[in-house]
CSV table of C-alpha atoms and ligand atoms in Angstrom, one decimal:
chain,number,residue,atom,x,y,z
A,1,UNK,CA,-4.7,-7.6,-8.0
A,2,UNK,CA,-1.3,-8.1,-10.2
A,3,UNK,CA,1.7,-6.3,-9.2
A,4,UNK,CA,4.7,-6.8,-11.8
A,5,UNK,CA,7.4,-5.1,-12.9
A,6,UNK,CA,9.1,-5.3,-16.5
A,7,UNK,CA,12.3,-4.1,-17.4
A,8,UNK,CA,12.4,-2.0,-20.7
A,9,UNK,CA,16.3,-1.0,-20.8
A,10,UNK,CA,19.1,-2.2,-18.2
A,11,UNK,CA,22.1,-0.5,-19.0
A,12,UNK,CA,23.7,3.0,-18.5
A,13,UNK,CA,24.1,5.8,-20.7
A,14,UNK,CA,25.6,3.9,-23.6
A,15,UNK,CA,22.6,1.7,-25.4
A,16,UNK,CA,23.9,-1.6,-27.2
A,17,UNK,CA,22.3,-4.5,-29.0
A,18,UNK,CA,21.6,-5.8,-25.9
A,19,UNK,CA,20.4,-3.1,-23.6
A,20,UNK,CA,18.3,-0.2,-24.1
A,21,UNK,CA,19.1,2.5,-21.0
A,22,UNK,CA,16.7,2.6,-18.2
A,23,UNK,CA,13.0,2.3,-17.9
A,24,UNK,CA,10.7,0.4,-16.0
A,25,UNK,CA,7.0,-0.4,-16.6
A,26,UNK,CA,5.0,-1.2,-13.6
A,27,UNK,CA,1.4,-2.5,-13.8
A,28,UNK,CA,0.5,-2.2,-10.3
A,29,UNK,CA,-3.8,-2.4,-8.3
A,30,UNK,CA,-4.3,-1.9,-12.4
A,31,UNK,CA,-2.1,1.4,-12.4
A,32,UNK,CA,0.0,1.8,-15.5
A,33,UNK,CA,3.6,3.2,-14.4
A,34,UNK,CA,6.5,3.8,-16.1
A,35,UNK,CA,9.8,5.0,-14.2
A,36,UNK,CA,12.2,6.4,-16.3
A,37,UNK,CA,12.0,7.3,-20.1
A,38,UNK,CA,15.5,6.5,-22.0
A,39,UNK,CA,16.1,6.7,-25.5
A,40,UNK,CA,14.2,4.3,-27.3
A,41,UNK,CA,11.6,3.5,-24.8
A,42,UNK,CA,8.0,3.5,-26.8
A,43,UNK,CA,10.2,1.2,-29.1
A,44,UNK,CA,10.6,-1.1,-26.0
A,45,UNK,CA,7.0,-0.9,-25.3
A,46,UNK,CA,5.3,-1.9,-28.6
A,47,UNK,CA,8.5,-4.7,-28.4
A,48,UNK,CA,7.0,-5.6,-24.9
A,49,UNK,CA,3.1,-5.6,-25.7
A,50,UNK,CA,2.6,-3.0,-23.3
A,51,UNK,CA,-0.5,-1.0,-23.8
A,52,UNK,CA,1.7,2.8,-23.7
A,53,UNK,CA,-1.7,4.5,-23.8
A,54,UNK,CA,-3.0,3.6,-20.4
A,55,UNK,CA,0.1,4.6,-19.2
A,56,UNK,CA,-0.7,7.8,-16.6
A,57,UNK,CA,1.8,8.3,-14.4
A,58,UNK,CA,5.6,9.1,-15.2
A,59,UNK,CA,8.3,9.0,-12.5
A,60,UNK,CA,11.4,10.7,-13.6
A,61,UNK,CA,14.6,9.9,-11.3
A,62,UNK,CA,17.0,12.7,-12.7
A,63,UNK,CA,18.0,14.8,-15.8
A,64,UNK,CA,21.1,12.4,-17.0
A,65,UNK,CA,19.9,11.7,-20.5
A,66,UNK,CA,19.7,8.4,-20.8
A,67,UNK,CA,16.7,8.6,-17.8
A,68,UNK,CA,14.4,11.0,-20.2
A,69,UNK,CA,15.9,11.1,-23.5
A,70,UNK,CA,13.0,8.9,-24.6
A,71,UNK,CA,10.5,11.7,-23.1
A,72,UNK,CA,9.3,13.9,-25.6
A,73,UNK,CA,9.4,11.0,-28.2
A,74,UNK,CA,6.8,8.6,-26.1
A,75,UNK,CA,4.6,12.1,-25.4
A,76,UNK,CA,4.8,13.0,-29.0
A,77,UNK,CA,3.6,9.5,-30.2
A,78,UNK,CA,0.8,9.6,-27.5
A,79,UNK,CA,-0.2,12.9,-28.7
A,80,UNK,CA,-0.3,11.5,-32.4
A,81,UNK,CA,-2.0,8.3,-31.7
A,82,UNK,CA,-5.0,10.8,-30.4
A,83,UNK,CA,-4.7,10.8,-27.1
A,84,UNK,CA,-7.0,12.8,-24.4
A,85,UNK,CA,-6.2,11.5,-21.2
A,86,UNK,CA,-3.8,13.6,-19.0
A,87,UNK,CA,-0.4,12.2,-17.9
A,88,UNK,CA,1.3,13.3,-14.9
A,89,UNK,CA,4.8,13.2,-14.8
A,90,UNK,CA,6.9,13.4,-11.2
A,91,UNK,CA,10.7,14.5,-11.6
A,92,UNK,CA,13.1,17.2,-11.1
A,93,UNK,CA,11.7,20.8,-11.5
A,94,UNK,CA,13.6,21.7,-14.5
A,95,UNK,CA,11.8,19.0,-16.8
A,96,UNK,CA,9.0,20.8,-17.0
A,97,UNK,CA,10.6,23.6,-18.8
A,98,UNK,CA,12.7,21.2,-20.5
A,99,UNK,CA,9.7,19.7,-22.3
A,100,UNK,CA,7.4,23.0,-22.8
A,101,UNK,CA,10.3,24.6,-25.0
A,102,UNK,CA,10.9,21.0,-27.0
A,103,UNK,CA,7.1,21.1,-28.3
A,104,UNK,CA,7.0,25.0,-28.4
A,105,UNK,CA,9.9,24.9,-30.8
A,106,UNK,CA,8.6,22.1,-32.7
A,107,UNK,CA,5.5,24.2,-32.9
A,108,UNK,CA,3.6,20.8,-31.1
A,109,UNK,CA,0.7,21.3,-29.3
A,110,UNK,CA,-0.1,18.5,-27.1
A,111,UNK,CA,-3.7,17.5,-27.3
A,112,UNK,CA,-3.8,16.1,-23.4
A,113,UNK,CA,-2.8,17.9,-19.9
A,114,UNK,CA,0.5,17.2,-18.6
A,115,UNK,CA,0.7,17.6,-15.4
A,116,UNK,CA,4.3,18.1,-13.3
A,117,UNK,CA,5.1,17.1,-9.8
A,118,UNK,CA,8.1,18.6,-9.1
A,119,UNK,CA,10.2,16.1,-6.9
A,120,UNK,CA,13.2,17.0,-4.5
A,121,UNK,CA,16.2,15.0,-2.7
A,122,UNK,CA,15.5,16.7,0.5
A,123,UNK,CA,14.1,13.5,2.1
A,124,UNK,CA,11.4,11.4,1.9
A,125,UNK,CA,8.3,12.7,-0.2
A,126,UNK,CA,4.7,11.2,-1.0
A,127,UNK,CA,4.3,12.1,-4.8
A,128,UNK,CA,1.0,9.9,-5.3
A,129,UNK,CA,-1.2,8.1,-3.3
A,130,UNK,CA,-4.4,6.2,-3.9
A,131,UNK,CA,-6.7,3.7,-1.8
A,132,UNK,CA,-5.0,0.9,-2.2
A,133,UNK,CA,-1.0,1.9,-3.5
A,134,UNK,CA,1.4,4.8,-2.3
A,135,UNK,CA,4.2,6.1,-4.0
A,136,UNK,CA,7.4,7.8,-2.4
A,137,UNK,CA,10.3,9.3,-3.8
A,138,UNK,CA,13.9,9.8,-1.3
A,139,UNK,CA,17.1,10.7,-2.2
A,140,UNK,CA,20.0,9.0,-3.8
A,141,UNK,CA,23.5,10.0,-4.2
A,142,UNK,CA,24.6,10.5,-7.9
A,143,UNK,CA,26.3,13.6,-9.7
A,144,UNK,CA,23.1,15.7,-9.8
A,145,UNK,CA,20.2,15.7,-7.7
A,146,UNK,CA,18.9,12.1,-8.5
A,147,UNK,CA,15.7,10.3,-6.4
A,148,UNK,CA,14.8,6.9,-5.9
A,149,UNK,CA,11.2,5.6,-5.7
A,150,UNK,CA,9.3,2.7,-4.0
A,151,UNK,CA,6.1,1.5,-5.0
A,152,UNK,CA,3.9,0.4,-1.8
A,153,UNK,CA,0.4,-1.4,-1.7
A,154,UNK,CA,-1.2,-0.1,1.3
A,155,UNK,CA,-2.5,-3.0,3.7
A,156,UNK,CA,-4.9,-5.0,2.2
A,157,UNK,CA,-8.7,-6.1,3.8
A,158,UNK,CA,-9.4,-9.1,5.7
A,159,UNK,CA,-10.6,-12.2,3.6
A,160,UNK,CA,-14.5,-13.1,4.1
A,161,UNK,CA,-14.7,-16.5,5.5
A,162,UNK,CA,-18.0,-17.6,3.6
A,163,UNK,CA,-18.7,-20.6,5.3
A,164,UNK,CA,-18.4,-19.2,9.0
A,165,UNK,CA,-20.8,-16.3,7.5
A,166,UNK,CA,-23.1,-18.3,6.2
A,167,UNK,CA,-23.5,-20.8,9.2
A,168,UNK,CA,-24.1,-18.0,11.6
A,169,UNK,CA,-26.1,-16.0,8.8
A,170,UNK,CA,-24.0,-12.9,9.1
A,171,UNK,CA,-26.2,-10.1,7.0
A,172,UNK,CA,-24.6,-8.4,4.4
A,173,UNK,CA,-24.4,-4.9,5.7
A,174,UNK,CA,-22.0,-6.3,8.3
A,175,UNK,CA,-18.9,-7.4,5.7
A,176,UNK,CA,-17.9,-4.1,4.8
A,177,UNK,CA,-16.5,-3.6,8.8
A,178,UNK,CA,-15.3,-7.1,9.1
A,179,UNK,CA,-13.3,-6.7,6.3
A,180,UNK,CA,-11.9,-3.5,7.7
A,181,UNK,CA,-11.0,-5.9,10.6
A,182,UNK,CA,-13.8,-3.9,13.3
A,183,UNK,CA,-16.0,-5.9,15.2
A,184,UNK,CA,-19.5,-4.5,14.8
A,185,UNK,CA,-22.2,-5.1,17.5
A,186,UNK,CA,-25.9,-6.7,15.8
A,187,UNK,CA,-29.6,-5.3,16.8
A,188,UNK,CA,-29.2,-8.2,19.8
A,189,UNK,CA,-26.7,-6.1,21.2
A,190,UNK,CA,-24.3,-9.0,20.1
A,191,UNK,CA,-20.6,-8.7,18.9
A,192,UNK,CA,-19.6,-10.0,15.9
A,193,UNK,CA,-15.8,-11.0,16.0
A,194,UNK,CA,-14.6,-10.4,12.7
A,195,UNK,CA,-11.7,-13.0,13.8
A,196,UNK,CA,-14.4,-15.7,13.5
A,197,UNK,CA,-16.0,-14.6,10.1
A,198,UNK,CA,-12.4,-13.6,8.2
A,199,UNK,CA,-9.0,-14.9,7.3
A,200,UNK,CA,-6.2,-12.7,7.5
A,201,UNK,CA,-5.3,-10.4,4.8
A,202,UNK,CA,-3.2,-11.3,1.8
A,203,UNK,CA,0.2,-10.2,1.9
A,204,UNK,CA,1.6,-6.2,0.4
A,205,UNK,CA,4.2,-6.1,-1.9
A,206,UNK,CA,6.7,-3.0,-2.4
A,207,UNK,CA,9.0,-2.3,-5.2
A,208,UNK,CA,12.2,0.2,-4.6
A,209,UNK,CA,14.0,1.7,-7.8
A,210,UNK,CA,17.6,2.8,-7.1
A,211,UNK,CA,19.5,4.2,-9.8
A,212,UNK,CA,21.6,5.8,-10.5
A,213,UNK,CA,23.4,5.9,-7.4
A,214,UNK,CA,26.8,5.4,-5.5
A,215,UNK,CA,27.0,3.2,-2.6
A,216,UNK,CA,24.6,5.1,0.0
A,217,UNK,CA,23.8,3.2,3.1
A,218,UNK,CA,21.3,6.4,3.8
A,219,UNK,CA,18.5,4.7,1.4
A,220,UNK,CA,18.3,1.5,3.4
A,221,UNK,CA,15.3,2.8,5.5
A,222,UNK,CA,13.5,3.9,2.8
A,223,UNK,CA,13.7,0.5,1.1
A,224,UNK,CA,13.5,-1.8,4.5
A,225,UNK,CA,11.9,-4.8,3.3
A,226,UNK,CA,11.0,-4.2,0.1
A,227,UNK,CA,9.8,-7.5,-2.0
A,228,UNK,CA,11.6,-6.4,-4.8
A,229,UNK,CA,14.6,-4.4,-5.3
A,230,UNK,CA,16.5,-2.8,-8.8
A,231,UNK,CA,19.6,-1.6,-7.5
A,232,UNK,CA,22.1,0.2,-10.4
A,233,UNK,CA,24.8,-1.9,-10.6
A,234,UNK,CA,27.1,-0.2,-13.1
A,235,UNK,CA,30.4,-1.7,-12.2
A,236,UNK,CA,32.0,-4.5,-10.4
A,237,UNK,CA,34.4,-3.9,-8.2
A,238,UNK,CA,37.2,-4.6,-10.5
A,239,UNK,CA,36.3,-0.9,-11.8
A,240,UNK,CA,35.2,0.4,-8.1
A,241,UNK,CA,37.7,3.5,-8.9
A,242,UNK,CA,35.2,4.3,-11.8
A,243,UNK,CA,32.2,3.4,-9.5
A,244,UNK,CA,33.7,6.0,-7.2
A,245,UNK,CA,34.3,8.5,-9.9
A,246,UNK,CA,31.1,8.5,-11.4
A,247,UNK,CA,29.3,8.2,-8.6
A,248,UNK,CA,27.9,5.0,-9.8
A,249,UNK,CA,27.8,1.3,-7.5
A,250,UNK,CA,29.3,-2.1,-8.0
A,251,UNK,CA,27.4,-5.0,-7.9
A,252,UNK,CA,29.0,-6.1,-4.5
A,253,UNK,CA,27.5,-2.8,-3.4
A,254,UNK,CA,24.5,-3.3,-4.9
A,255,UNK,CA,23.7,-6.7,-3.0
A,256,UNK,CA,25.2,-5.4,0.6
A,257,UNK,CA,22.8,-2.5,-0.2
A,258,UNK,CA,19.9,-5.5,-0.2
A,259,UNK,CA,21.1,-7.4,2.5
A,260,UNK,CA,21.2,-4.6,4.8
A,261,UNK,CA,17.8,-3.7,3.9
A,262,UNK,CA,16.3,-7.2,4.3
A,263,UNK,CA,14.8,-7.2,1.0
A,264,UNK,CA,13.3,-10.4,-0.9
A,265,UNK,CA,15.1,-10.0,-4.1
A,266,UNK,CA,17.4,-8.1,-6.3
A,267,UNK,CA,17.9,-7.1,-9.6
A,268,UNK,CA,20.9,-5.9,-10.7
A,269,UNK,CA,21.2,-3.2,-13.9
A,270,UNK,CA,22.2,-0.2,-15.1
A,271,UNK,CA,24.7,-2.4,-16.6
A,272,UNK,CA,28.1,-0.4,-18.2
A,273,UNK,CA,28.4,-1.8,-22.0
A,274,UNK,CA,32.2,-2.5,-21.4
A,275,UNK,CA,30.6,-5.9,-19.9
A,276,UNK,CA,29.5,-8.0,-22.7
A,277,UNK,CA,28.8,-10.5,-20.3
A,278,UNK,CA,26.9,-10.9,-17.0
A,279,UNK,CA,28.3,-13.6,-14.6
A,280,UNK,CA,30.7,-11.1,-13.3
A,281,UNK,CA,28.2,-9.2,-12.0
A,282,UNK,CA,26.1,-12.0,-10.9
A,283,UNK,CA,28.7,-13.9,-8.9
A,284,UNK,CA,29.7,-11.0,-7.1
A,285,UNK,CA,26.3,-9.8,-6.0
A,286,UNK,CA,25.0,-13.5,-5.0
A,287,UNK,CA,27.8,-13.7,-3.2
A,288,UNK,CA,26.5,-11.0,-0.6
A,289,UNK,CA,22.9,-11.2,-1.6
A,290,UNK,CA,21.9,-14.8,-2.7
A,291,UNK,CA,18.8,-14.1,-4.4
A,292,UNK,CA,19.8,-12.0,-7.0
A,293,UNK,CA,19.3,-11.5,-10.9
A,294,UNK,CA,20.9,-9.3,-13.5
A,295,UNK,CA,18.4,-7.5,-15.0
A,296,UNK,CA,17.8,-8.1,-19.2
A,297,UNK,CA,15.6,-6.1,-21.5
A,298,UNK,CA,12.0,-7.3,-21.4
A,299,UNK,CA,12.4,-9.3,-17.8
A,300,UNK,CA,9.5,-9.3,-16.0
A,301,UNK,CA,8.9,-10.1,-12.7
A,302,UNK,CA,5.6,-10.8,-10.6
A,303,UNK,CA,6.0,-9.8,-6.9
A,304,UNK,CA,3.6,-11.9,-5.9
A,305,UNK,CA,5.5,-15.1,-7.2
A,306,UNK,CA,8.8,-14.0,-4.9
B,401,ZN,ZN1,23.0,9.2,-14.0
């Protein structure tokens, strides 16, 4: 099962040449995710590859623009393209009005359900959750309410061990608890250890989104040992004063965000156009969080590869 992440805009509310603002598409236990919807985005997908029509589940982190501009544009093309299959879109509870007056004014009818889970920044929330991935949403701290999100596979089975089956003709019906990791007793009245007839499972990744956000030690449980983190990283701390005043972070922040949190990588973004440049950035994070990158337009990563 693949679990990757690709970045479709890195930088903040001003789009350059270079940087498209934020959205994520995450293909995870074949779900098709996208977090965030800036200005521009469907243009970023067809640029990608990414099949936008299998796309079911939006994750909206707050109501600054450049997180939803791109919103009604994607759901407009989906709706012209002929689509029937719902969407359901998680994000503050205002959106939904937000996006019912654009296409009652434009006199659109969308041809496929939306459906709106409305999310909230007073704690830790499950918004979806499925046999083998769970999705939470917690608070950050930005200018208006604002959420992050981590993307969890649930525990995975235990690995059939085909030889040690076969030798001790384990019968089929059998696998199904072994996998499960029980021990299930035969017609002889005999246990069968699934120790002896499995490996151990393989491994679960997570993914935690944070951004926008200040510095906010307050999300380190949320994202405790996350494979991958995204951690906004408008500034550096040359412009910490406008870090503070915005309520955005600094890539030194960023990376002592991810160290505390004993994650396995980070990627920096969100990244302010006045930087033309990224080794500021980079520098300064590695130099509290070794394994980091700075997030570029069309990056994508494989957790499992980390
Ligand atoms: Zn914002």
């Amino acid at each position: 099962m693949s679990f990757s992440v690709t970045i479709l805009g890195s930088g903040a509310a001003l789009p350059t040449g270079k940087r498209n603002p934020t959205s994520q598409y995450i293909f995870c236990n074949n779900r098709h995710i996208l977090i965030d919807c800036g200005e521009g985005t469907q243009m970023q997908l067809r640029k990608f590859g990414i099949p936008f029509q299998r796309i079911t589940h939006i994750f909206i982190s707050h109501l600054h623009g450049d997180h939803f501009f791109g919103l009604p544009g994607l759901l407009s093309t989906m709706n012209l393209l002929g689509r029937n299959r719902g969407v359901t879109i998680y994000g503050p509870p205002q959106l939904k009005d937000i996006l019912t007056q654009l296409f009652e004014c434009g006199g659109q009818k969308l041809m496929f359900k939306l459906n709106f889970v409305p999310t909230s920044t007073d704690g830790k929330k499950i918004l979806f959750e499925d046999k083998l991935i769970e999705i939470k949403s917690f608070p950050l701290k930005h200018r208006i309410p604002t959420t992050g999100f981590r993307i969890q596979e649930k525990p995975k089975e235990f690995r059939l061990n085909p030889e040690a089956i076969e030798q001790d003709q384990i019968p089929i019906e059998f696998y199904h608890r072994l996998k499960k990791g029980e021990s299930p007793i035969n017609e002889n009245g005999k246990t069968i250890d699934f120790k002896k007839y499995t490996f151990s499972p393989n491994p679960s990744f997570s993914y935690a989104f944070c951004s926008d956000t200040a510095y906010y030690e307050e999300v380190i449980p949320f994202i405790k040992d996350a494979t991958l983190l995204y951690h906004e990283a408008t500034f550096t701390e040359k412009d910490k004063d406008r870090a503070r005043l915005t309520f955005h972070s600094t890539a030194k922040e960023a990376a002592q965000i991810a160290t505390a949190a004993n994650v396995k990588k980070l990627i920096v973004g969100h990244l302010s156009s006045r930087y033309s440049e990224t080794e500021e950035h980079l520098s300064e994070a590695s130099a509290y969080f070794e394994n980091t990158e700075v997030a570029e337009d069309g990056m994508k990563v494989e957790l499992k590869k980390l």
